[in-house]
XYZ file of C-alpha atoms in Angstrom:
118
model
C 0.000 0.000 0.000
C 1.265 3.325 -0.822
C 1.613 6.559 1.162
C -0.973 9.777 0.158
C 2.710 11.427 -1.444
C 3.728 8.301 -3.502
C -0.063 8.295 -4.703
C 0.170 12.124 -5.381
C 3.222 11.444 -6.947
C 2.610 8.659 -9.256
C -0.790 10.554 -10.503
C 1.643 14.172 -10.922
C 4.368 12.052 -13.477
C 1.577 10.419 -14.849
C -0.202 14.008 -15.847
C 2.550 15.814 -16.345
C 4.330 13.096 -19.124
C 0.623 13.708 -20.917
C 1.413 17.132 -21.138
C -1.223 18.645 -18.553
C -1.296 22.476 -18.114
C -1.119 24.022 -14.981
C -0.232 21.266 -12.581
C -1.359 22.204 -9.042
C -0.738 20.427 -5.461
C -2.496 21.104 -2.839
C -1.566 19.181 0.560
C -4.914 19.583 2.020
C -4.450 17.218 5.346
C -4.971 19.951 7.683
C -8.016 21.903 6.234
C -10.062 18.574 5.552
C -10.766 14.855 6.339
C -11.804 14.722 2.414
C -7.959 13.914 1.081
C -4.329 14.542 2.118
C -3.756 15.875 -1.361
C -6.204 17.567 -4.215
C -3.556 17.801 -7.476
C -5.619 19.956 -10.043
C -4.555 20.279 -13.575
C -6.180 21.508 -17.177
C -6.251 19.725 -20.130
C -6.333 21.458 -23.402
C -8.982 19.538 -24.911
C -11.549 16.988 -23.977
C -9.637 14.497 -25.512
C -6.153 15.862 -24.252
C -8.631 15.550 -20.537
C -9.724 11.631 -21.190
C -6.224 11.128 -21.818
C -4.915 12.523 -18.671
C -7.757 10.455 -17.002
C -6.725 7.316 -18.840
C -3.214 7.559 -17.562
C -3.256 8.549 -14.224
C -5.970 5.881 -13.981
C -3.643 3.282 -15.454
C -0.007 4.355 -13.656
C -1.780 3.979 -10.138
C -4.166 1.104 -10.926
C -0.282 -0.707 -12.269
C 0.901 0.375 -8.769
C -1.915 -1.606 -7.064
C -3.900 1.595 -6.166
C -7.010 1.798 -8.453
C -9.102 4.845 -7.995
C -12.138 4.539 -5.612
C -14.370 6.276 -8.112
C -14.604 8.337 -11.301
C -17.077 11.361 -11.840
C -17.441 14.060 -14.944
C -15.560 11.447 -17.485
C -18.643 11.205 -19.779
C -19.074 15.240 -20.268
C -15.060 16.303 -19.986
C -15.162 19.525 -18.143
C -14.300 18.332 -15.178
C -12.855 14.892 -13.922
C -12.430 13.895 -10.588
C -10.617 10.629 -9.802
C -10.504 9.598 -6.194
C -8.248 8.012 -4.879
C -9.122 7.578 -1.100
C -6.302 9.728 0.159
C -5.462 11.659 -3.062
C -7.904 13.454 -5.279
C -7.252 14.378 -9.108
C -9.265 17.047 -10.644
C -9.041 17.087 -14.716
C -10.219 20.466 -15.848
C -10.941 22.161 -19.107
C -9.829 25.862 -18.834
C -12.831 27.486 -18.852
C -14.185 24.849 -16.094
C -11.497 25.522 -13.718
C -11.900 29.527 -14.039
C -15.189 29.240 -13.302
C -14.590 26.868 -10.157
C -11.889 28.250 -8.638
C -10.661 25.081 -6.795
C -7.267 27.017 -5.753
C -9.482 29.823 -3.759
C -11.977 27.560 -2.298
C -9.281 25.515 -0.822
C -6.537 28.509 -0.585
C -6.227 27.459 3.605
C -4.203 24.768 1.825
C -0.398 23.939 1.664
C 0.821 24.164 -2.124
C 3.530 22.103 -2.759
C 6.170 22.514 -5.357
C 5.377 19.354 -8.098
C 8.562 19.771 -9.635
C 10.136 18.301 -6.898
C 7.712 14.797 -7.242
C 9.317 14.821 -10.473
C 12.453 12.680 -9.755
C-alpha cells in the first residue's frame, strides 16, 4: 500500500508526461478529512482531458492503487478521480476559471510538483 505522497506522486508524473497544463498540489491534510492531497490540472482539450484520465488511472491502478471512483468522465469539463487519500481534478480551462478550486481551498499547503518529479 502506498503513502498519500507516492499516490500524489505517481498521478503528478503520470499528468505531467501527458502534457497537462497548470499542474497544481495542494496538501490539504490539515483543512479537511476529504484527502491529504487535491492535485488539479487543465487539459487542453476533452480528448487531451480523457487522456490525462486514462493515464493517471492506469499508472496507479499498475501500482496496485485503483481509484475509488470516477465522476465528470462522460461530459469532460471536469474529472475527478478519487483516490481515497489523493484526489485528481481534470479540468478544461474554462471549467477551472469558473470553479476556482485554488481559492476555495486557498487554507491549503501548495507544494512545489517539480520536486515529485524525480
Amino acid at each position: 500500500m502506498l503513502t498519500s505522497y507516492e499516490i500524489a506522486r505517481l498521478a503528478v508524473q503520470a499528468l505531467d508526461e501527458k502534457k497537462a497544463k497548470d499542474i497544481t498540489v495542494l496538501k490539504t491534510e490539515k483543512v479537511t478529512v476529504l484527502a491529504d492531497y487535491f492535485i488539479i490540472c487543465t487539459a487542453s482539450s476533452s480528448t487531451h482531458g480523457k487522456t490525462l484520465v486514462e493515464e493517471t488511472e492506469k499508472a496507479l491502478t499498475l501500482a496496485g492503487e485503483p481509484p475509488l471512483r470516477r465522476e465528470g468522465y462522460r461530459s469532460g469539463n471536469w474529472v475527478l478521480l478519487d483516490f481515497g487519500c489523493v484526489v485528481v481534478h481534470v479540468f478544461l480551462e474554462d471549467t477551472r476559471e469558473f470553479y476556482g478550486l485554488e481559492r476555495l481551498w486557498a487554507d491549503a499547503q501548495a507544494v512545489d510538483y517539480t520536486e515529485m518529479l524525480h
